[in-house]
Coordinates of N, CA, C and O in Angstrom, one line a residue:
V1 N 21.1 24.8 -14.2 CA 19.9 24.3 -14.5 C 19.6 23.3 -13.0 O 20.5 22.9 -12.5
Q2 N 18.3 23.4 -12.8 CA 18.1 22.8 -11.5 C 16.6 22.0 -11.9 O 15.8 22.3 -12.9
L3 N 16.4 20.8 -11.4 CA 15.6 19.7 -11.5 C 15.1 19.5 -10.3 O 15.9 19.2 -9.3
Q4 N 13.8 19.9 -9.9 CA 13.1 19.7 -8.6 C 12.1 18.9 -8.5 O 11.0 19.0 -9.0
A5 N 12.1 17.4 -8.0 CA 11.3 16.6 -7.9 C 10.6 16.6 -6.5 O 11.0 17.0 -5.4
S6 N 9.1 16.2 -6.7 CA 8.3 16.5 -5.7 C 7.2 15.2 -5.8 O 7.0 14.6 -6.9
G7 N 6.6 14.9 -4.8 CA 5.3 14.1 -4.8 C 5.4 12.9 -4.3 O 4.5 11.8 -4.3
G8 N 6.9 12.5 -3.8 CA 7.0 10.9 -3.1 C 6.4 10.9 -2.1 O 5.6 12.0 -1.3
G9 N 6.3 9.7 -1.4 CA 5.4 9.7 -0.1 C 5.6 7.9 0.3 O 6.1 7.2 -0.4
L10 N 4.6 7.6 1.2 CA 4.3 6.2 1.5 C 2.9 6.0 1.2 O 2.0 6.6 1.4
V11 N 2.9 4.8 0.7 CA 1.5 4.3 -0.1 C 1.6 3.0 0.2 O 2.6 2.3 0.1
Q12 N 0.2 2.5 0.3 CA 0.1 0.9 0.4 C 0.2 0.3 -1.1 O -0.3 1.0 -1.8
S13 N 0.5 -1.0 -1.0 CA 0.4 -1.7 -2.4 C -0.7 -1.6 -2.9 O -1.8 -1.8 -2.2
G14 N -0.8 -1.5 -4.4 CA -2.0 -1.3 -5.1 C -2.6 0.5 -5.1 O -3.2 0.6 -5.9
G15 N -2.0 1.0 -4.4 CA -2.2 2.6 -4.5 C -1.4 3.2 -5.5 O -0.9 2.9 -6.2
S16 N -1.8 4.8 -5.5 CA -1.2 5.7 -6.3 C -0.3 6.9 -5.9 O -0.7 7.2 -4.9
L17 N 0.6 7.3 -6.6 CA 1.4 8.5 -6.4 C 1.4 9.2 -7.7 O 1.4 8.6 -8.7
R18 N 1.7 10.5 -7.4 CA 1.9 11.4 -8.5 C 3.2 12.1 -8.3 O 3.1 13.0 -7.3
L19 N 4.3 12.0 -9.1 CA 5.6 12.6 -9.1 C 5.5 13.9 -9.8 O 5.0 13.7 -11.1
S20 N 6.0 14.9 -9.6 CA 6.4 16.0 -10.6 C 7.8 16.7 -10.5 O 8.6 16.3 -9.6
C21 N 8.1 17.1 -11.5 CA 9.5 17.5 -11.7 C 9.4 18.8 -12.3 O 9.1 19.2 -13.5
A22 N 10.0 20.0 -11.6 CA 10.0 21.2 -12.4 C 11.5 21.5 -12.5 O 12.3 21.3 -11.9
A23 N 11.7 21.9 -14.1 CA 12.8 22.2 -14.3 C 13.3 23.6 -15.1 O 12.4 24.1 -15.6
S24 N 14.2 24.0 -14.8 CA 14.9 25.5 -15.0 C 15.9 25.0 -16.2 O 17.0 25.3 -15.8
I25 N 15.4 25.1 -17.4 CA 16.2 24.7 -18.4 C 15.6 25.6 -19.6 O 14.4 25.5 -20.0
D26 N 16.4 26.4 -20.2 CA 16.3 27.3 -21.0 C 15.5 26.7 -22.3 O 14.4 27.2 -23.0
S27 N 16.0 25.5 -23.0 CA 15.4 24.8 -24.0 C 14.6 23.6 -23.7 O 15.1 22.5 -24.1
F28 N 13.8 23.8 -22.6 CA 13.0 22.6 -22.3 C 12.6 21.8 -23.2 O 12.4 20.6 -23.1
S29 N 11.8 22.3 -24.2 CA 11.2 21.6 -25.3 C 11.8 21.0 -26.1 O 11.5 19.9 -27.0
R30 N 13.3 21.3 -26.0 CA 14.2 20.5 -26.8 C 15.1 19.3 -26.1 O 16.1 18.8 -26.5
T31 N 14.6 19.3 -24.7 CA 15.1 18.3 -23.8 C 14.6 17.3 -23.4 O 13.4 17.2 -22.9
A32 N 15.0 16.3 -23.8 CA 14.2 14.8 -23.4 C 14.4 14.8 -21.9 O 15.4 14.9 -21.3
M33 N 13.3 14.2 -21.1 CA 13.2 14.1 -19.8 C 13.0 12.6 -19.6 O 12.4 11.8 -20.4
A34 N 13.5 12.2 -18.2 CA 13.3 10.9 -17.8 C 13.3 10.7 -16.3 O 13.5 11.8 -15.7
W35 N 12.7 9.8 -15.9 CA 12.1 9.3 -14.4 C 13.3 8.0 -14.2 O 13.3 7.2 -15.2
Y36 N 14.3 8.2 -13.4 CA 15.1 6.8 -12.9 C 14.6 6.7 -11.4 O 14.4 7.6 -10.8
R37 N 15.2 5.5 -11.0 CA 14.9 5.2 -9.6 C 15.8 4.4 -9.1 O 16.6 3.6 -9.8
Q38 N 16.2 4.4 -7.8 CA 17.2 3.5 -6.8 C 16.8 3.0 -5.9 O 16.3 3.8 -4.9
A39 N 16.5 1.8 -5.6 CA 16.2 0.9 -4.5 C 17.4 0.8 -3.8 O 18.5 0.9 -4.0
P40 N 16.8 0.6 -2.3 CA 17.8 0.3 -1.3 C 19.0 -0.7 -1.7 O 18.6 -1.8 -2.1
G41 N 20.3 -0.5 -2.0 CA 21.2 -1.6 -2.1 C 21.6 -1.9 -3.7 O 22.1 -2.9 -3.9
K42 N 20.6 -1.0 -4.2 CA 20.8 -1.5 -5.8 C 21.2 -0.5 -6.7 O 21.4 0.9 -6.0
E43 N 21.4 -0.4 -7.9 CA 22.0 0.4 -8.7 C 20.7 1.2 -9.1 O 19.6 0.9 -9.3
R44 N 20.9 2.4 -9.5 CA 19.8 3.3 -10.1 C 19.4 2.7 -11.4 O 20.4 2.2 -12.3
E45 N 18.0 2.6 -11.9 CA 17.5 2.1 -13.0 C 16.6 3.0 -13.5 O 16.0 3.9 -13.0
F46 N 16.4 3.1 -14.9 CA 15.8 3.5 -15.9 C 14.3 3.4 -15.8 O 14.0 2.1 -15.4
V47 N 13.5 4.5 -15.8 CA 12.1 4.0 -15.4 C 11.4 4.3 -16.6 O 10.5 3.6 -17.5
V48 N 11.4 5.6 -17.1 CA 10.6 6.1 -18.2 C 11.4 7.2 -19.1 O 11.9 8.0 -18.2
S49 N 11.3 7.4 -20.2 CA 11.9 8.7 -21.2 C 10.7 9.2 -21.9 O 9.9 8.6 -22.4
I50 N 10.6 10.6 -21.9 CA 9.8 11.4 -23.0 C 10.5 12.3 -23.6 O 11.2 13.1 -23.0
S51 N 10.4 12.6 -24.9 CA 11.0 13.4 -25.9 C 10.5 14.6 -25.5 O 9.4 14.9 -24.7
G52 N 11.2 15.7 -26.2 CA 10.9 17.1 -25.6 C 9.5 17.4 -26.4 O 8.7 18.1 -25.6
S53 N 9.0 16.7 -27.4 CA 7.7 17.1 -27.7 C 6.7 16.1 -27.2 O 5.4 16.6 -27.2
G54 N 7.0 15.2 -26.5 CA 6.2 14.3 -26.0 C 5.9 13.1 -26.6 O 5.0 12.5 -26.3
G55 N 6.3 13.2 -28.0 CA 5.9 12.2 -29.0 C 6.3 10.9 -28.8 O 6.0 10.0 -29.4
R56 N 7.3 10.8 -28.2 CA 8.2 9.5 -28.0 C 8.3 9.3 -26.5 O 9.1 9.9 -25.7
I57 N 7.7 8.1 -26.1 CA 7.9 7.7 -24.8 C 8.5 6.3 -24.5 O 7.8 5.4 -25.5
L58 N 9.5 6.1 -23.8 CA 9.8 4.6 -23.4 C 9.7 4.5 -22.2 O 10.4 5.1 -21.1
Y59 N 9.0 3.1 -22.0 CA 8.7 2.8 -20.4 C 9.8 1.4 -20.2 O 9.9 0.6 -21.0
A60 N 10.3 1.1 -19.0 CA 10.9 0.1 -18.6 C 9.9 -0.9 -18.5 O 8.5 -0.7 -18.2
D61 N 10.0 -2.4 -18.8 CA 9.1 -3.2 -18.9 C 8.4 -3.3 -17.6 O 7.3 -3.5 -17.6
S62 N 9.1 -3.1 -16.4 CA 8.6 -3.2 -15.0 C 7.5 -2.3 -14.6 O 6.7 -2.4 -13.8
V63 N 7.3 -1.3 -15.3 CA 6.2 -0.1 -15.1 C 5.5 -0.1 -16.3 O 4.2 0.6 -16.0
K64 N 5.5 -0.9 -17.4 CA 4.3 -0.5 -18.5 C 3.1 -0.8 -18.2 O 2.9 -2.0 -17.3
G65 N 2.2 -0.1 -18.5 CA 0.9 -0.6 -18.1 C 0.3 0.2 -16.9 O -0.8 0.2 -16.1
R66 N 1.4 0.5 -15.9 CA 1.0 1.3 -14.9 C 1.5 2.5 -14.5 O 0.5 3.2 -13.7
F67 N 2.4 2.7 -14.9 CA 2.8 4.3 -15.0 C 2.7 5.0 -16.2 O 2.7 4.5 -17.2
T68 N 2.3 6.5 -16.4 CA 2.2 7.1 -17.3 C 3.1 8.5 -17.1 O 3.0 9.3 -16.0
V69 N 3.7 8.8 -17.9 CA 4.6 10.1 -18.0 C 3.9 11.0 -18.8 O 3.4 10.8 -19.9
S70 N 3.9 12.4 -18.3 CA 3.6 13.4 -19.1 C 4.4 14.6 -19.1 O 5.2 15.0 -18.0
R71 N 4.3 15.6 -19.8 CA 5.0 16.9 -19.8 C 4.3 18.2 -20.3 O 3.5 18.1 -21.1
D72 N 4.8 19.3 -19.6 CA 4.2 20.4 -20.1 C 5.1 21.4 -20.4 O 5.8 21.9 -19.5
N73 N 5.4 21.7 -21.5 CA 6.4 22.5 -21.9 C 6.2 24.0 -21.7 O 7.3 24.8 -21.5
G74 N 4.9 24.3 -21.6 CA 4.7 25.9 -21.2 C 5.1 26.0 -19.6 O 5.2 27.2 -19.1
K75 N 5.3 24.9 -18.7 CA 5.4 25.2 -17.7 C 6.7 24.6 -17.0 O 7.2 24.5 -15.8
N76 N 7.5 23.8 -18.0 CA 8.7 23.1 -17.9 C 8.6 22.3 -16.8 O 9.3 22.2 -15.6
T77 N 7.6 21.2 -16.8 CA 7.3 20.2 -15.8 C 7.0 19.0 -16.5 O 6.8 19.0 -17.6
I78 N 7.4 17.9 -15.9 CA 7.0 16.5 -16.2 C 6.5 15.9 -15.0 O 6.7 16.1 -14.0
D79 N 5.4 15.0 -15.3 CA 4.6 14.2 -14.3 C 4.7 12.8 -14.5 O 5.0 12.3 -15.5
L80 N 4.9 12.1 -13.4 CA 4.8 10.7 -13.4 C 3.5 10.2 -12.8 O 3.7 10.0 -11.4
Q81 N 2.4 9.8 -13.3 CA 1.5 8.8 -12.8 C 1.9 7.5 -12.3 O 1.9 6.7 -13.3
M82 N 1.8 7.2 -11.2 CA 2.2 5.8 -10.7 C 1.0 5.1 -10.1 O 0.5 5.5 -9.0
N83 N 0.4 4.2 -10.8 CA -0.8 3.4 -10.3 C -0.4 1.8 -9.9 O 0.7 1.5 -10.6
S84 N -1.3 1.3 -9.3 CA -1.0 -0.2 -8.8 C 0.5 -0.4 -8.4 O 1.1 -1.5 -8.8
L85 N 0.7 0.7 -7.5 CA 2.2 0.4 -7.0 C 2.3 -1.0 -6.2 O 1.5 -1.4 -5.8
K86 N 3.8 -1.2 -6.4 CA 4.1 -2.5 -5.8 C 5.4 -2.3 -4.8 O 5.8 -1.3 -4.9
P87 N 5.5 -2.9 -3.9 CA 6.7 -3.0 -3.1 C 8.1 -2.8 -3.8 O 8.9 -2.0 -3.2
E88 N 8.0 -3.3 -4.8 CA 9.3 -3.4 -5.4 C 9.5 -2.0 -6.3 O 10.5 -1.7 -6.8
D89 N 8.3 -1.2 -6.4 CA 8.5 0.2 -6.8 C 9.3 1.2 -5.9 O 9.6 2.2 -6.0
T90 N 9.6 0.6 -4.5 CA 10.2 1.4 -3.7 C 11.5 2.0 -4.1 O 12.3 1.1 -4.4
G91 N 11.7 3.2 -3.7 CA 13.1 3.8 -4.0 C 12.9 5.2 -4.0 O 12.0 5.8 -3.7
V92 N 14.2 5.8 -4.1 CA 14.3 7.1 -4.7 C 14.3 7.5 -6.1 O 14.9 6.8 -6.8
Y93 N 13.3 8.4 -6.6 CA 13.2 8.5 -7.9 C 13.8 9.9 -8.1 O 13.6 11.0 -7.5
Y94 N 14.4 9.9 -9.2 CA 15.0 11.0 -9.9 C 14.6 11.4 -11.2 O 14.2 10.5 -12.1
C95 N 14.5 12.7 -11.4 CA 14.3 13.2 -12.9 C 15.6 13.6 -13.4 O 16.5 13.9 -12.9
A96 N 15.5 13.6 -14.7 CA 16.8 13.7 -15.1 C 16.5 14.4 -16.7 O 15.5 14.0 -17.3
G97 N 17.4 14.8 -17.3 CA 17.3 15.5 -18.6 C 18.6 15.3 -19.5 O 19.5 15.0 -18.9
E98 N 18.2 15.2 -21.0 CA 19.3 15.2 -21.9 C 19.1 16.0 -22.9 O 17.9 15.8 -23.5
W99 N 19.7 16.8 -23.4 CA 19.4 17.9 -24.6 C 19.5 17.2 -25.9 O 20.6 16.5 -26.1
A100 N 18.3 17.5 -26.9 CA 18.6 17.0 -28.3 C 18.7 15.8 -28.6 O 19.5 15.4 -29.4
V101 N 17.9 15.1 -27.7 CA 17.7 13.7 -28.2 C 16.5 13.3 -28.0 O 15.6 13.9 -27.7
L102 N 16.0 12.0 -28.5 CA 14.6 11.6 -28.6 C 14.1 10.9 -27.3 O 13.1 10.7 -26.6
T103 N 15.3 10.1 -26.8 CA 15.2 9.3 -25.8 C 16.3 9.5 -24.7 O 17.7 9.4 -25.2
V104 N 16.4 9.6 -23.5 CA 17.5 9.8 -22.6 C 18.2 8.6 -22.4 O 17.5 7.5 -21.7
R105 N 19.4 8.7 -22.8 CA 20.3 7.4 -22.4 C 21.3 7.9 -21.5 O 21.8 7.1 -20.7
Q106 N 22.0 9.0 -21.7 CA 23.2 9.7 -20.5 C 22.7 11.0 -20.4 O 23.2 11.9 -20.9
P107 N 22.1 11.1 -19.4 CA 21.5 12.4 -18.7 C 22.4 13.3 -18.3 O 23.5 12.8 -17.8
Q108 N 22.4 14.7 -18.8 CA 23.1 15.7 -18.2 C 22.9 16.4 -17.0 O 23.8 16.8 -16.4
Y109 N 21.4 16.3 -16.8 CA 20.9 17.2 -16.0 C 20.2 16.0 -14.9 O 19.5 14.9 -15.4
W110 N 20.4 16.2 -13.3 CA 19.8 15.2 -12.6 C 19.2 16.1 -11.5 O 19.6 17.2 -10.9
G111 N 18.1 15.9 -10.9 CA 17.2 16.3 -9.7 C 17.7 15.5 -8.5 O 18.6 14.6 -8.4
Q112 N 17.3 16.0 -7.5 CA 17.6 15.6 -6.3 C 16.9 14.3 -5.7 O 17.6 13.9 -4.8
G113 N 15.8 13.9 -6.1 CA 15.2 12.6 -5.8 C 14.1 12.9 -4.9 O 14.4 13.7 -3.8
T114 N 13.2 12.0 -5.0 CA 12.2 12.1 -3.9 C 11.9 10.6 -3.5 O 11.8 9.8 -4.6
Q115 N 11.6 10.3 -2.5 CA 11.3 9.0 -1.8 C 10.1 8.5 -2.1 O 9.1 9.1 -1.7
V116 N 10.0 7.4 -2.6 CA 8.7 6.5 -2.7 C 8.7 5.3 -1.9 O 9.8 4.5 -2.2
T117 N 7.6 5.1 -1.1 CA 7.9 3.9 -0.3 C 6.5 3.2 -0.4 O 5.5 3.9 0.1
V118 N 6.4 1.7 -0.9 CA 5.4 1.2 -1.1 C 5.1 0.1 0.2 O 6.3 -1.0 -0.1
S119 N 4.1 0.1 0.7 CA 4.1 -0.9 2.1 C 3.3 -2.1 1.2 O 2.3 -2.0 0.8
S120 N 4.0 -3.3 1.9 CA 2.7 -4.6 1.6 C 1.8 -4.9 2.3 O 1.6 -4.4 3.4

């Protein structure tokens, strides 16, 4: 299993970025996917989870209304559209997966991370 995240970069506060994660998972449509992030000096935190069908989505309160997750089971990808970015959104963003659940709680699969930096 491989998860390849991309799309990170440097953006000014208020700007937007779109992250993508390509997954090599045989049963991708039965795998809930999530984004986590880790800011410098802090623990990794949950950002959003999306079920295999895309019908159940859970956002962290800190990103509700600003971030939107989507998935394409035909392409084995998930995307994270991040709008109205704030400096506190800075961190390494990881995609993760957990098989046969609706919401990712204990990921079995992790990507390598992509850096997002929001300048003030």
